[in-house]
Tab-separated table of C-alpha atoms and ligand atoms in Angstrom:
chain	number	residue	atom	x	y	z
A	1378	MET	CA	-6.832	-29.983	-6.063
A	1379	PHE	CA	-4.751	-31.478	-8.834
A	1380	GLU	CA	-2.986	-34.799	-8.289
A	1381	ASP	CA	-0.253	-33.921	-10.771
A	1382	LEU	CA	0.613	-31.769	-13.762
A	1383	ARG	CA	-1.358	-34.018	-16.115
A	1384	GLY	CA	-4.513	-33.591	-14.037
A	1385	TYR	CA	-4.033	-29.846	-14.163
A	1386	LEU	CA	-3.488	-29.852	-17.931
A	1387	SER	CA	-6.776	-31.737	-18.485
A	1388	TYR	CA	-8.540	-29.142	-16.366
A	1389	LEU	CA	-6.960	-26.289	-18.332
A	1390	GLU	CA	-7.973	-27.902	-21.590
A	1391	GLU	CA	-11.596	-28.043	-20.407
A	1392	LYS	CA	-11.395	-24.349	-19.566
A	1393	GLY	CA	-9.937	-23.483	-22.985
A	1394	GLN	CA	-6.674	-22.450	-21.344
A	1395	LEU	CA	-4.378	-25.023	-22.936
A	1396	LEU	CA	-3.523	-25.099	-26.622
A	1397	ARG	CA	-1.917	-28.154	-28.202
A	1398	VAL	CA	0.527	-26.972	-30.865
A	1399	GLN	CA	0.803	-29.528	-33.690
A	1400	GLU	CA	3.203	-27.531	-35.843
A	1401	GLU	CA	6.788	-28.746	-35.509
A	1402	VAL	CA	8.883	-26.347	-33.425
A	1403	ASP	CA	12.624	-26.026	-32.953
A	1404	PRO	CA	13.749	-25.948	-29.301
A	1405	LYS	CA	16.045	-23.116	-30.379
A	1406	PHE	CA	13.920	-19.954	-30.142
A	1407	GLU	CA	10.682	-21.316	-31.672
A	1408	ILE	CA	9.228	-22.648	-28.420
A	1409	ALA	CA	10.169	-19.449	-26.595
A	1410	ALA	CA	8.670	-17.374	-29.424
A	1411	GLY	CA	5.345	-19.140	-28.891
A	1412	ILE	CA	5.514	-18.474	-25.152
A	1413	ARG	CA	6.433	-14.819	-25.761
A	1414	LYS	CA	3.427	-14.370	-28.018
A	1415	THR	CA	0.944	-16.098	-25.742
A	1416	SER	CA	2.250	-14.022	-22.810
A	1417	ASP	CA	1.802	-10.799	-24.789
A	1418	VAL	CA	-1.738	-11.575	-25.914
A	1419	ALA	CA	-2.746	-13.085	-22.538
A	1420	GLY	CA	-3.333	-16.368	-24.312
A	1421	PRO	CA	-3.460	-19.973	-23.155
A	1422	ALA	CA	-0.646	-22.231	-21.954
A	1423	LEU	CA	1.009	-24.132	-24.813
A	1424	LEU	CA	1.734	-27.828	-25.163
A	1425	PHE	CA	4.123	-28.337	-28.085
A	1426	GLU	CA	3.518	-31.856	-29.334
A	1427	LYS	CA	6.146	-32.021	-32.103
A	1428	VAL	CA	9.629	-30.917	-31.165
A	1429	LYS	CA	12.352	-30.911	-33.824
A	1430	GLY	CA	15.075	-33.429	-33.003
A	1431	PHE	CA	13.145	-34.955	-30.081
A	1432	PRO	CA	10.552	-37.395	-31.445
A	1433	GLY	CA	7.988	-38.493	-28.869
A	1434	TRP	CA	8.675	-35.590	-26.506
A	1435	ARG	CA	6.167	-32.899	-25.596
A	1436	VAL	CA	7.209	-29.513	-24.251
A	1437	LEU	CA	4.958	-27.390	-22.084
A	1438	GLY	CA	5.456	-23.616	-21.941
A	1439	GLY	CA	3.684	-20.539	-20.632
A	1440	LEU	CA	1.869	-22.549	-17.967
A	1441	PHE	CA	1.637	-19.396	-15.822
A	1442	ALA	CA	1.762	-16.819	-18.623
A	1443	THR	CA	-1.122	-14.829	-17.139
A	1444	ARG	CA	-2.618	-14.051	-13.741
A	1445	LYS	CA	-5.674	-15.966	-14.884
A	1446	LEU	CA	-3.518	-19.100	-15.090
A	1447	ILE	CA	-2.111	-18.466	-11.605
A	1448	ALA	CA	-5.677	-18.126	-10.324
A	1449	LEU	CA	-6.746	-21.371	-12.025
A	1450	GLY	CA	-3.688	-23.146	-10.628
A	1451	LEU	CA	-4.676	-22.159	-7.113
A	1452	GLY	CA	-8.423	-22.513	-7.620
A	1453	ILE	CA	-8.979	-18.911	-6.523
A	1454	PRO	CA	-11.061	-16.215	-8.287
A	1455	GLU	CA	-8.685	-13.832	-10.047
A	1456	ASN	CA	-9.982	-10.749	-8.219
A	1457	GLN	CA	-9.282	-12.339	-4.815
A	1458	LEU	CA	-5.786	-13.600	-5.533
A	1459	LEU	CA	-3.815	-11.606	-2.968
A	1460	GLU	CA	-6.289	-11.928	-0.131
A	1461	GLN	CA	-6.739	-15.690	-0.611
A	1462	TYR	CA	-3.047	-16.288	-1.225
A	1463	LEU	CA	-2.235	-14.534	2.073
A	1464	ARG	CA	-4.551	-16.933	3.879
A	1465	LEU	CA	-3.425	-20.124	2.129
A	1466	GLU	CA	0.300	-19.364	2.341
A	1467	GLU	CA	0.034	-19.582	6.126
A	1468	LYS	CA	-1.783	-22.929	6.236
A	1469	ARG	CA	1.324	-25.168	6.080
A	1470	ILE	CA	0.489	-28.844	5.515
A	1471	PRO	CA	3.465	-31.252	5.927
A	1472	PRO	CA	4.405	-33.482	2.986
A	1473	GLU	CA	3.881	-37.232	2.984
A	1474	ILE	CA	6.554	-39.790	2.025
A	1475	VAL	CA	5.441	-42.570	-0.313
A	1476	LYS	CA	7.353	-45.679	-1.376
A	1477	SER	CA	6.544	-46.018	-5.050
A	1478	ALA	CA	5.838	-43.301	-7.545
A	1479	PRO	CA	5.055	-42.629	-11.212
A	1480	VAL	CA	8.287	-40.638	-11.520
A	1481	LYS	CA	10.208	-43.914	-11.157
A	1482	GLU	CA	8.753	-45.491	-14.317
A	1483	ILE	CA	11.973	-44.768	-16.195
A	1484	CYS	CA	15.349	-44.533	-14.496
A	1485	TRP	CA	18.668	-43.497	-16.062
A	1486	LYS	CA	21.689	-44.046	-13.858
A	1487	GLY	CA	25.466	-43.958	-14.386
A	1488	ASP	CA	26.338	-44.043	-18.084
A	1489	GLN	CA	22.682	-43.895	-19.107
A	1490	VAL	CA	22.443	-40.320	-17.872
A	1491	ASP	CA	22.426	-38.000	-20.864
A	1492	LEU	CA	20.907	-34.559	-20.522
A	1493	ARG	CA	21.307	-33.990	-24.257
A	1494	ARG	CA	18.460	-36.454	-24.826
A	1495	LEU	CA	16.046	-34.047	-23.126
A	1496	PRO	CA	14.437	-31.274	-25.221
A	1497	LEU	CA	16.107	-28.371	-23.424
A	1498	VAL	CA	15.164	-25.007	-24.866
A	1499	ILE	CA	17.178	-21.978	-25.985
A	1500	HIS	CA	15.028	-18.985	-25.153
A	1501	SER	CA	16.274	-15.481	-25.972
A	1502	GLU	CA	18.381	-14.146	-28.833
A	1503	LYS	CA	21.661	-13.683	-26.932
A	1504	ASP	CA	21.351	-16.549	-24.430
A	1505	CYS	CA	24.611	-18.473	-24.192
A	1506	GLY	CA	22.967	-21.885	-24.389
A	1507	ALA	CA	20.071	-24.145	-23.469
A	1508	TYR	CA	18.662	-23.717	-19.970
A	1509	ILE	CA	16.353	-25.646	-17.702
A	1510	THR	CA	14.280	-22.728	-16.428
A	1511	ILE	CA	11.483	-24.162	-14.323
A	1512	GLY	CA	13.071	-27.000	-12.430
A	1513	VAL	CA	12.067	-27.030	-8.789
A	1514	GLN	CA	15.205	-27.604	-6.717
A	1515	ILE	CA	15.105	-29.443	-3.430
A	1516	GLY	CA	18.108	-29.251	-1.121
A	1517	LYS	CA	18.809	-29.773	2.578
A	1518	ASP	CA	20.718	-27.475	4.895
A	1519	PRO	CA	24.022	-29.239	5.698
A	1520	ASP	CA	23.765	-28.207	9.376
A	1521	THR	CA	20.133	-28.773	10.265
A	1522	GLY	CA	18.832	-31.002	7.470
A	1523	TYR	CA	15.931	-28.577	6.898
A	1524	ARG	CA	14.599	-28.777	3.383
A	1525	ASN	CA	14.393	-25.893	0.939
A	1526	VAL	CA	12.389	-25.763	-2.280
A	1527	SER	CA	13.046	-23.100	-4.931
A	1528	ILE	CA	13.573	-22.585	-8.665
A	1529	HIS	CA	16.987	-21.877	-10.195
A	1530	ARG	CA	17.982	-21.970	-13.820
A	1531	MET	CA	20.512	-24.506	-15.029
A	1532	LEU	CA	22.686	-24.238	-18.136
A	1533	LEU	CA	23.356	-27.409	-20.084
A	1534	LEU	CA	27.116	-28.017	-19.914
A	1535	GLY	CA	27.356	-31.615	-21.144
A	1536	LYS	CA	26.039	-35.142	-20.833
A	1537	ASP	CA	25.842	-35.077	-17.039
A	1538	ARG	CA	26.715	-31.527	-16.053
A	1539	LEU	CA	24.630	-28.430	-15.438
A	1540	SER	CA	25.273	-25.043	-13.920
A	1541	LEU	CA	23.065	-24.097	-10.982
A	1542	TRP	CA	22.471	-20.371	-10.635
A	1543	ALA	CA	21.647	-20.019	-6.944
A	1544	PRO	CA	23.200	-16.861	-5.474
A	1545	VAL	CA	23.765	-16.281	-1.756
A	1546	ASP	CA	20.674	-14.171	-1.270
A	1547	HIS	CA	18.672	-17.323	-1.961
A	1548	HIS	CA	18.521	-20.212	0.465
A	1549	LEU	CA	19.859	-22.881	-1.890
A	1550	GLY	CA	22.885	-20.680	-2.680
A	1551	ARG	CA	23.695	-20.501	1.031
A	1552	MET	CA	23.344	-24.265	1.384
A	1553	ILE	CA	25.785	-24.838	-1.477
A	1554	LEU	CA	28.336	-22.567	0.251
A	1555	LYS	CA	27.797	-24.222	3.626
A	1556	ALA	CA	28.426	-27.646	2.102
A	1557	GLU	CA	31.575	-26.335	0.390
A	1558	GLU	CA	32.863	-25.048	3.724
A	1559	LYS	CA	32.643	-28.646	4.913
A	1560	GLY	CA	34.513	-29.779	1.788
A	1561	ARG	CA	31.397	-31.427	0.321
A	1562	GLY	CA	28.995	-31.012	-2.547
A	1563	LEU	CA	25.314	-30.371	-1.906
A	1564	GLU	CA	22.861	-33.031	-3.014
A	1565	VAL	CA	20.111	-31.402	-5.054
A	1566	ALA	CA	17.040	-32.885	-6.724
A	1567	THR	CA	15.393	-30.927	-9.543
A	1568	ALA	CA	11.763	-31.788	-10.256
A	1569	ILE	CA	10.330	-30.772	-13.616
A	1570	GLY	CA	6.614	-30.888	-14.407
A	1571	VAL	CA	4.956	-30.731	-11.008
A	1572	ASP	CA	1.489	-29.622	-9.979
A	1573	PRO	CA	0.865	-25.865	-9.849
A	1574	ALA	CA	0.793	-25.566	-6.042
A	1575	ILE	CA	4.387	-26.818	-5.807
A	1576	ILE	CA	5.628	-24.290	-8.345
A	1577	ILE	CA	3.707	-21.408	-6.781
A	1578	GLY	CA	4.638	-22.536	-3.247
A	1579	SER	CA	8.327	-22.638	-4.180
A	1580	GLN	CA	8.158	-18.871	-4.678
A	1581	ALA	CA	6.819	-18.081	-1.195
A	1582	LYS	CA	9.068	-15.612	0.607
A	1583	VAL	CA	9.262	-17.683	3.777
A	1584	PRO	CA	12.243	-17.462	6.149
A	1585	TRP	CA	15.301	-19.686	6.105
A	1586	GLY	CA	14.350	-22.967	7.783
A	1587	VAL	CA	10.780	-23.097	6.471
A	1588	ASP	CA	10.165	-25.975	4.051
A	1589	GLU	CA	8.268	-24.656	1.026
A	1590	PHE	CA	6.623	-28.093	0.548
A	1591	TYR	CA	4.605	-27.233	3.685
A	1592	VAL	CA	3.500	-24.041	1.959
A	1593	ALA	CA	2.655	-25.954	-1.230
A	1594	GLY	CA	0.597	-28.382	0.883
A	1595	GLY	CA	-1.346	-25.455	2.318
A	1596	LEU	CA	-1.918	-23.997	-1.134
A	1597	ARG	CA	-3.238	-27.293	-2.525
A	1598	GLY	CA	-5.152	-28.238	0.622
A	1599	ALA	CA	-3.474	-31.664	0.848
A	1600	PRO	CA	0.035	-32.988	1.513
A	1601	VAL	CA	2.579	-32.978	-1.295
A	1602	LYS	CA	3.617	-36.606	-1.921
A	1603	LEU	CA	7.371	-37.160	-1.916
A	1604	VAL	CA	9.461	-40.171	-2.801
A	1605	PRO	CA	13.127	-40.813	-1.925
A	1606	CYS	CA	15.623	-40.247	-4.729
A	1607	GLU	CA	17.718	-43.114	-6.126
A	1608	THR	CA	21.236	-41.767	-5.723
A	1609	ILE	CA	20.997	-38.898	-3.211
A	1610	ASP	CA	19.473	-38.497	0.246
A	1611	VAL	CA	16.708	-36.104	-0.855
A	1612	ASP	CA	12.948	-36.609	-1.331
A	1613	ALA	CA	11.272	-35.276	-4.480
A	1614	PRO	CA	7.650	-34.973	-5.723
A	1615	ALA	CA	6.309	-38.450	-6.535
A	1616	THR	CA	4.172	-37.358	-9.464
A	1617	ALA	CA	6.702	-35.067	-11.164
A	1618	GLU	CA	7.250	-35.668	-14.866
A	1619	MET	CA	10.952	-36.056	-14.148
A	1620	VAL	CA	13.522	-35.677	-11.404
A	1621	ILE	CA	17.177	-34.868	-12.050
A	1622	GLU	CA	19.378	-35.996	-9.165
A	1623	GLY	CA	22.798	-34.469	-8.674
A	1624	VAL	CA	25.542	-33.157	-6.432
A	1625	THR	CA	27.305	-29.796	-6.701
A	1626	VAL	CA	31.045	-29.946	-7.284
A	1627	PRO	CA	32.761	-28.152	-4.373
A	1628	GLY	CA	34.799	-25.149	-5.419
A	1629	GLU	CA	33.991	-25.441	-9.111
A	1630	ARG	CA	32.446	-22.490	-10.952
A	1631	VAL	CA	31.485	-22.016	-14.558
A	1632	ALA	CA	30.620	-18.992	-16.715
A	1633	ASP	CA	26.817	-18.804	-16.848
A	1634	GLY	CA	25.362	-16.200	-19.188
A	1635	PRO	CA	24.550	-14.019	-20.965
A	1636	TYR	CA	20.936	-14.873	-20.331
A	1637	GLY	CA	17.779	-12.831	-20.906
A	1638	GLU	CA	16.682	-12.112	-17.326
A	1639	TYR	CA	13.579	-10.937	-15.493
A	1640	PRO	CA	14.443	-7.199	-15.634
A	1641	GLY	CA	14.053	-7.497	-19.412
A	1642	CYS	CA	17.799	-7.227	-20.084
A	1643	TYR	CA	20.590	-9.735	-20.521
A	1644	SER	CA	22.620	-10.608	-17.468
A	1645	GLU	CA	26.323	-10.893	-18.120
A	1646	ALA	CA	28.189	-14.165	-17.600
A	1647	LYS	CA	28.349	-14.995	-13.897
A	1648	GLN	CA	30.361	-17.608	-12.037
A	1649	ALA	CA	27.806	-20.255	-11.106
A	1650	PRO	CA	28.182	-23.531	-9.175
A	1651	VAL	CA	28.276	-26.743	-11.192
A	1652	MET	CA	26.161	-29.849	-10.649
A	1653	LYS	CA	27.125	-33.383	-11.613
A	1654	VAL	CA	24.025	-35.376	-12.452
A	1655	THR	CA	23.854	-38.819	-10.864
A	1656	ALA	CA	20.442	-40.026	-12.099
A	1657	ILE	CA	17.366	-38.961	-14.047
A	1658	THR	CA	14.015	-40.603	-13.323
A	1659	MET	CA	10.875	-40.026	-15.390
A	1660	ARG	CA	7.318	-40.986	-16.059
A	1661	GLN	CA	6.466	-42.803	-19.280
A	1662	ASN	CA	6.087	-40.283	-22.130
A	1663	PRO	CA	7.250	-37.423	-19.956
A	1664	ILE	CA	6.241	-33.830	-20.558
A	1665	TYR	CA	9.187	-31.472	-20.365
A	1666	GLN	CA	8.285	-28.034	-19.009
A	1667	THR	CA	10.057	-24.772	-19.752
A	1668	ALA	CA	9.391	-21.188	-18.683
A	1669	LEU	CA	10.231	-17.900	-20.319
A	1670	THR	CA	11.589	-14.834	-18.622
A	1671	GLY	CA	12.645	-11.499	-20.121
A	1672	MET	CA	10.593	-8.345	-20.641
A	1673	PRO	CA	7.654	-8.302	-18.252
A	1674	VAL	CA	5.139	-9.868	-18.248
A	1675	THR	CA	6.150	-13.534	-18.470
A	1676	GLU	CA	5.421	-16.512	-16.245
A	1677	ASN	CA	8.587	-15.719	-14.297
A	1678	HIS	CA	6.919	-12.435	-13.316
A	1679	THR	CA	3.399	-13.719	-12.628
A	1680	LEU	CA	4.889	-16.455	-10.447
A	1681	ILE	CA	6.648	-14.001	-8.138
A	1682	GLU	CA	3.894	-11.389	-7.994
A	1683	TYR	CA	1.828	-12.766	-5.124
A	1684	ALA	CA	4.757	-14.032	-3.092
A	1685	ASN	CA	6.244	-10.528	-3.227
A	1686	ALA	CA	2.944	-8.737	-2.675
A	1687	ALA	CA	2.249	-10.969	0.344
A	1688	VAL	CA	5.582	-10.291	2.054
A	1689	VAL	CA	5.267	-6.555	1.384
A	1690	TYR	CA	1.698	-6.496	2.712
A	1691	ARG	CA	2.654	-8.332	5.909
A	1692	GLU	CA	5.648	-6.064	6.556
A	1693	ALA	CA	3.708	-2.921	5.705
A	1694	ARG	CA	1.015	-3.841	8.236
A	1695	LYS	CA	3.642	-4.099	10.970
A	1696	ILE	CA	4.639	-0.494	10.305
A	1697	VAL	CA	1.279	1.070	9.412
A	1698	PRO	CA	-1.695	-0.886	10.795
A	1699	GLU	CA	-4.132	0.606	8.285
A	1700	VAL	CA	-2.684	-0.552	4.964
A	1701	LYS	CA	-5.424	-0.644	2.353
A	1702	ALA	CA	-3.662	-2.323	-0.567
A	1703	VAL	CA	-0.272	-3.113	-2.073
A	1704	HIS	CA	0.558	-3.458	-5.747
A	1705	VAL	CA	3.907	-4.655	-7.058
A	1706	THR	CA	3.695	-3.206	-10.534
A	1707	PRO	CA	4.213	-4.971	-13.892
A	1708	GLY	CA	6.495	-2.215	-15.258
A	1709	GLY	CA	8.539	-2.623	-12.078
A	1710	THR	CA	8.992	-6.306	-13.023
A	1711	PHE	CA	6.660	-7.253	-10.113
A	1712	ARG	CA	9.709	-6.727	-7.984
A	1713	HIS	CA	11.380	-3.297	-8.210
A	1714	HIS	CA	8.412	-0.998	-7.546
A	1715	VAL	CA	5.579	-1.262	-5.062
A	1716	VAL	CA	2.704	1.149	-4.584
A	1717	VAL	CA	1.063	1.072	-1.164
A	1718	SER	CA	-2.124	2.848	-0.114
A	1719	ILE	CA	-2.564	3.658	3.568
A	1720	HIS	CA	-4.889	5.413	5.931
A	1721	LYS	CA	-2.342	7.404	7.859
A	1722	ARG	CA	-2.874	8.861	11.304
A	1723	HIS	CA	0.569	10.426	11.746
A	1724	ASP	CA	2.217	12.630	9.166
A	1725	SER	CA	5.426	10.620	9.022
A	1726	GLU	CA	3.994	7.103	8.772
A	1727	ALA	CA	4.712	6.914	5.047
A	1728	ARG	CA	8.390	7.641	5.680
A	1729	ASN	CA	8.741	4.724	8.112
A	1730	LEU	CA	6.972	2.533	5.597
A	1731	ILE	CA	9.388	3.500	2.834
A	1732	LEU	CA	12.427	2.683	4.981
A	1733	GLY	CA	10.932	-0.561	6.275
A	1734	LEU	CA	10.107	-1.905	2.832
A	1735	LEU	CA	13.415	-0.887	1.258
A	1736	ALA	CA	15.184	-2.659	4.135
A	1737	LEU	CA	13.596	-6.000	3.168
A	1738	GLY	CA	16.204	-6.500	0.443
A	1739	ILE	CA	13.802	-8.546	-1.705
A	1740	GLY	CA	14.447	-6.473	-4.801
A	1741	LEU	CA	12.410	-3.366	-4.048
A	1742	LYS	CA	14.012	-0.217	-5.391
A	1743	GLN	CA	11.037	2.115	-5.361
A	1744	VAL	CA	8.247	2.486	-2.789
A	1745	THR	CA	5.401	4.854	-3.603
A	1746	VAL	CA	2.954	5.587	-0.787
A	1747	VAL	CA	-0.463	7.108	-1.465
A	1748	ASP	CA	-3.635	7.764	0.523
A	1749	ASP	CA	-6.481	5.276	0.591
A	1750	ASP	CA	-8.631	7.298	-1.846
A	1751	ILE	CA	-6.163	6.413	-4.632
A	1752	ASP	CA	-6.711	3.330	-6.780
A	1753	ILE	CA	-3.220	1.851	-6.775
A	1754	TYR	CA	-4.013	-0.453	-9.711
A	1755	ASP	CA	-4.724	2.598	-11.894
A	1756	PRO	CA	-1.444	4.208	-13.054
A	1757	VAL	CA	-3.307	7.458	-13.868
A	1758	ASP	CA	-4.645	7.775	-10.333
A	1759	VAL	CA	-1.186	7.057	-8.866
A	1760	GLU	CA	0.461	9.639	-11.120
A	1761	TRP	CA	-2.264	12.116	-10.166
A	1762	ALA	CA	-1.300	11.645	-6.511
A	1763	LEU	CA	2.347	12.320	-7.408
A	1764	SER	CA	1.321	15.402	-9.355
A	1765	THR	CA	-0.859	16.976	-6.691
A	1766	ARG	CA	0.184	15.684	-3.266
A	1767	MET	CA	3.938	15.491	-3.439
A	1768	GLN	CA	6.832	17.945	-3.441
A	1769	PRO	CA	10.082	16.307	-4.562
A	1770	ASP	CA	12.397	18.299	-2.255
A	1771	ARG	CA	10.308	17.353	0.782
A	1772	ASP	CA	8.734	13.991	0.012
A	1773	ILE	CA	11.421	11.875	-1.644
A	1774	ILE	CA	13.800	9.718	0.393
A	1775	VAL	CA	16.891	8.225	-1.240
A	1776	VAL	CA	18.867	5.496	0.541
A	1777	PRO	CA	22.172	4.603	-1.112
A	1778	ASN	CA	23.909	1.263	-1.228
A	1779	LEU	CA	21.528	-1.381	0.160
A	1780	ALA	CA	22.018	-5.136	-0.101
A	1781	CYS	CA	19.266	-6.057	-2.505
A	1782	SER	CA	18.259	-9.196	-4.370
A	1783	THR	CA	18.250	-7.666	-7.821
A	1784	LEU	CA	19.561	-8.143	-11.331
A	1785	ASP	CA	18.822	-4.520	-12.203
A	1786	PRO	CA	21.465	-3.625	-14.804
A	1787	SER	CA	21.756	-0.098	-13.390
A	1788	ALA	CA	22.944	-1.472	-10.025
A	1789	PRO	CA	26.407	-0.134	-9.090
A	1790	LYS	CA	27.571	-3.518	-7.772
A	1791	PRO	CA	26.033	-7.002	-7.994
A	1792	ARG	CA	23.077	-7.504	-5.628
A	1793	THR	CA	23.309	-3.895	-4.461
A	1794	SER	CA	20.908	-1.056	-5.073
A	1795	ALA	CA	19.989	2.394	-3.907
A	1796	GLY	CA	16.371	2.645	-2.894
A	1797	TRP	CA	13.970	5.531	-3.104
A	1798	GLY	CA	10.601	6.265	-1.707
A	1799	ILE	CA	7.958	8.804	-2.574
A	1800	ASP	CA	5.520	9.967	0.054
A	1801	ALA	CA	2.584	11.065	-2.072
A	1802	THR	CA	0.140	11.232	0.811
A	1803	ALA	CA	-1.524	14.542	1.588
A	1804	PRO	CA	-0.696	16.163	4.946
A	1805	LEU	CA	-3.121	15.414	7.769
A	1806	GLY	CA	-5.336	18.312	8.760
A	1807	GLU	CA	-5.416	19.735	5.240
A	1808	ARG	CA	-7.610	17.162	3.589
A	1809	GLU	CA	-9.964	19.615	1.871
A	1810	ARG	CA	-7.171	21.156	-0.183
A	1811	PHE	CA	-6.372	17.704	-1.603
A	1812	GLU	CA	-9.889	16.376	-2.022
A	1813	LYS	CA	-10.758	14.913	-5.429
A	1814	VAL	CA	-13.249	16.963	-7.395
A	1815	LYS	CA	-16.509	15.072	-7.772
A	1816	VAL	CA	-19.693	15.615	-9.774
A	1817	PRO	CA	-22.776	14.414	-7.880
A	1818	GLY	CA	-25.008	11.738	-9.425
A	1819	VAL	CA	-22.595	10.114	-11.904
A	1820	GLU	CA	-23.651	6.667	-10.728
A	1821	LYS	CA	-27.267	7.478	-11.669
A	1822	VAL	CA	-26.384	8.155	-15.314
A	1823	LYS	CA	-27.550	5.175	-17.370
A	1824	TYR	CA	-27.403	6.511	-20.937
A	1825	VAL	CA	-23.604	6.095	-21.351
B	2345	FMN	C1	10.517	-19.380	-13.572
B	2345	FMN	C2	11.410	-18.934	-12.468
B	2345	FMN	C3	12.789	-18.964	-12.629
B	2345	FMN	C4	13.641	-18.564	-11.609
B	2345	FMN	N1	14.986	-18.613	-11.800
B	2345	FMN	C5	15.827	-18.267	-10.801
B	2345	FMN	C6	17.246	-18.372	-10.961
B	2345	FMN	O1	17.740	-18.765	-12.004
B	2345	FMN	N2	18.044	-18.019	-9.928
B	2345	FMN	C7	17.514	-17.568	-8.748
B	2345	FMN	O2	18.266	-17.288	-7.836
B	2345	FMN	N3	16.169	-17.459	-8.556
B	2345	FMN	C8	15.332	-17.804	-9.553
B	2345	FMN	N4	13.975	-17.703	-9.374
B	2345	FMN	C9	13.457	-17.145	-8.113
B	2345	FMN	C10	13.548	-18.081	-6.920
B	2345	FMN	O3	13.100	-19.376	-7.250
B	2345	FMN	C11	12.703	-17.527	-5.766
B	2345	FMN	O4	13.201	-16.267	-5.376
B	2345	FMN	C12	12.601	-18.443	-4.562
B	2345	FMN	O5	11.575	-17.956	-3.734
B	2345	FMN	C13	13.874	-18.532	-3.792
B	2345	FMN	O6	13.675	-19.419	-2.718
B	2345	FMN	P1	14.315	-19.220	-1.273
B	2345	FMN	O7	13.551	-18.079	-0.634
B	2345	FMN	O8	14.095	-20.518	-0.615
B	2345	FMN	O9	15.746	-18.873	-1.484
B	2345	FMN	C14	13.094	-18.098	-10.390
B	2345	FMN	C15	11.722	-18.066	-10.226
B	2345	FMN	C16	10.878	-18.486	-11.244
B	2345	FMN	C17	9.393	-18.444	-11.033
B	2346	MN	MN1	13.482	-20.990	1.319
């Protein structure tokens, strides 16, 4: 596996999956425009080598713009991603603490801290400012000390202040609130420019109390190396390009937004916690990494696809043992809509499945269940099942008012959604009436 981001970038370059952009780009919109385009044409990751106003800095974007890049990052063939991810996510290798680290080559403390010297990017047209969008946050539960690793955007507020958008349905958000209840801030390290397994592992939907660095270790097949921070009692990846150390300010909130979000719409200004930065450590000639979100598909979507598919698959199998496949769909933002194919042996199994998956609260709004003769990756086949095996008055379930981790702009209240499920499976005992028409011998035809 890759020692660090730089090792991974060399590998991508060999594979023709990294493009060095020599043209000068403005951090306002121009970097994001490049990432948008490469995401839309399923192109390579981009390393911008000339950034207006930031001589000497390089900015990396679109590192996970496509599923192909996710597959390369994990060293898994693209057509086996879900099955291999399911296996690796459970491996859990503990991290290792080291004493010295490349990320300590440069250290800004106290008055030297100045976030405005970093090439932070403004992404979408109506964004309210420059955001750090792919910083990996490390925090510790104030009660147990258990570590959590996740990604939360941060708005640049000034020299040493950032917002930290971590709502309560995410573990870091809960930790911030727990610390506030004790009248304290939460110490948080934000690592930027880490190896792909750490970024992908940070998205694993593992329960509260599970350290995602263990998951990242499993994904990379070797321990993640961590080094103690300078000003806070947190350990951060030793080979990161940079680590921003800070403490949240208890009770303080700041308007964060509008910001072009993963549903493909702007989120309105929210009240987000504030972080005071206490130190920034870096490698020599650091690479700053940014990520785009917005209309699917971007790296924000590809990065959550397998984590979501894995949790849905595991839950679905508890309810219906014979689940054939699950597909969180791109149009559903890899989050709002899942199609599941099952081999049912009781006529109501699909209904239990719908309720069980909607109850997860991970952002699912729509669950479509089909039989195992339907190719769930083919939207035409799925729509055919809806057209021929489903009666809306009988086969649709609507559940109002669920707690749901969503930024869906149609939601009636924040983090709340109705859910609906469609049972598009044919009734048992009447299979012939629903059988697909077939012409014998198609596979023998060689002339077309
Ligand atoms: C590029 C990227 C940006 C993200 N930005 C945010 C964010 O700003 N706020 C947020 O709550 N989650 C964000 N997420 C999703 C969380 O990192 C993700 O749900 C994570 O698994 C939460 O960890 P937890 O289960 O430990 O709470 C982002 C994910 C990615 C890939
Ligand atoms: Mn967690």
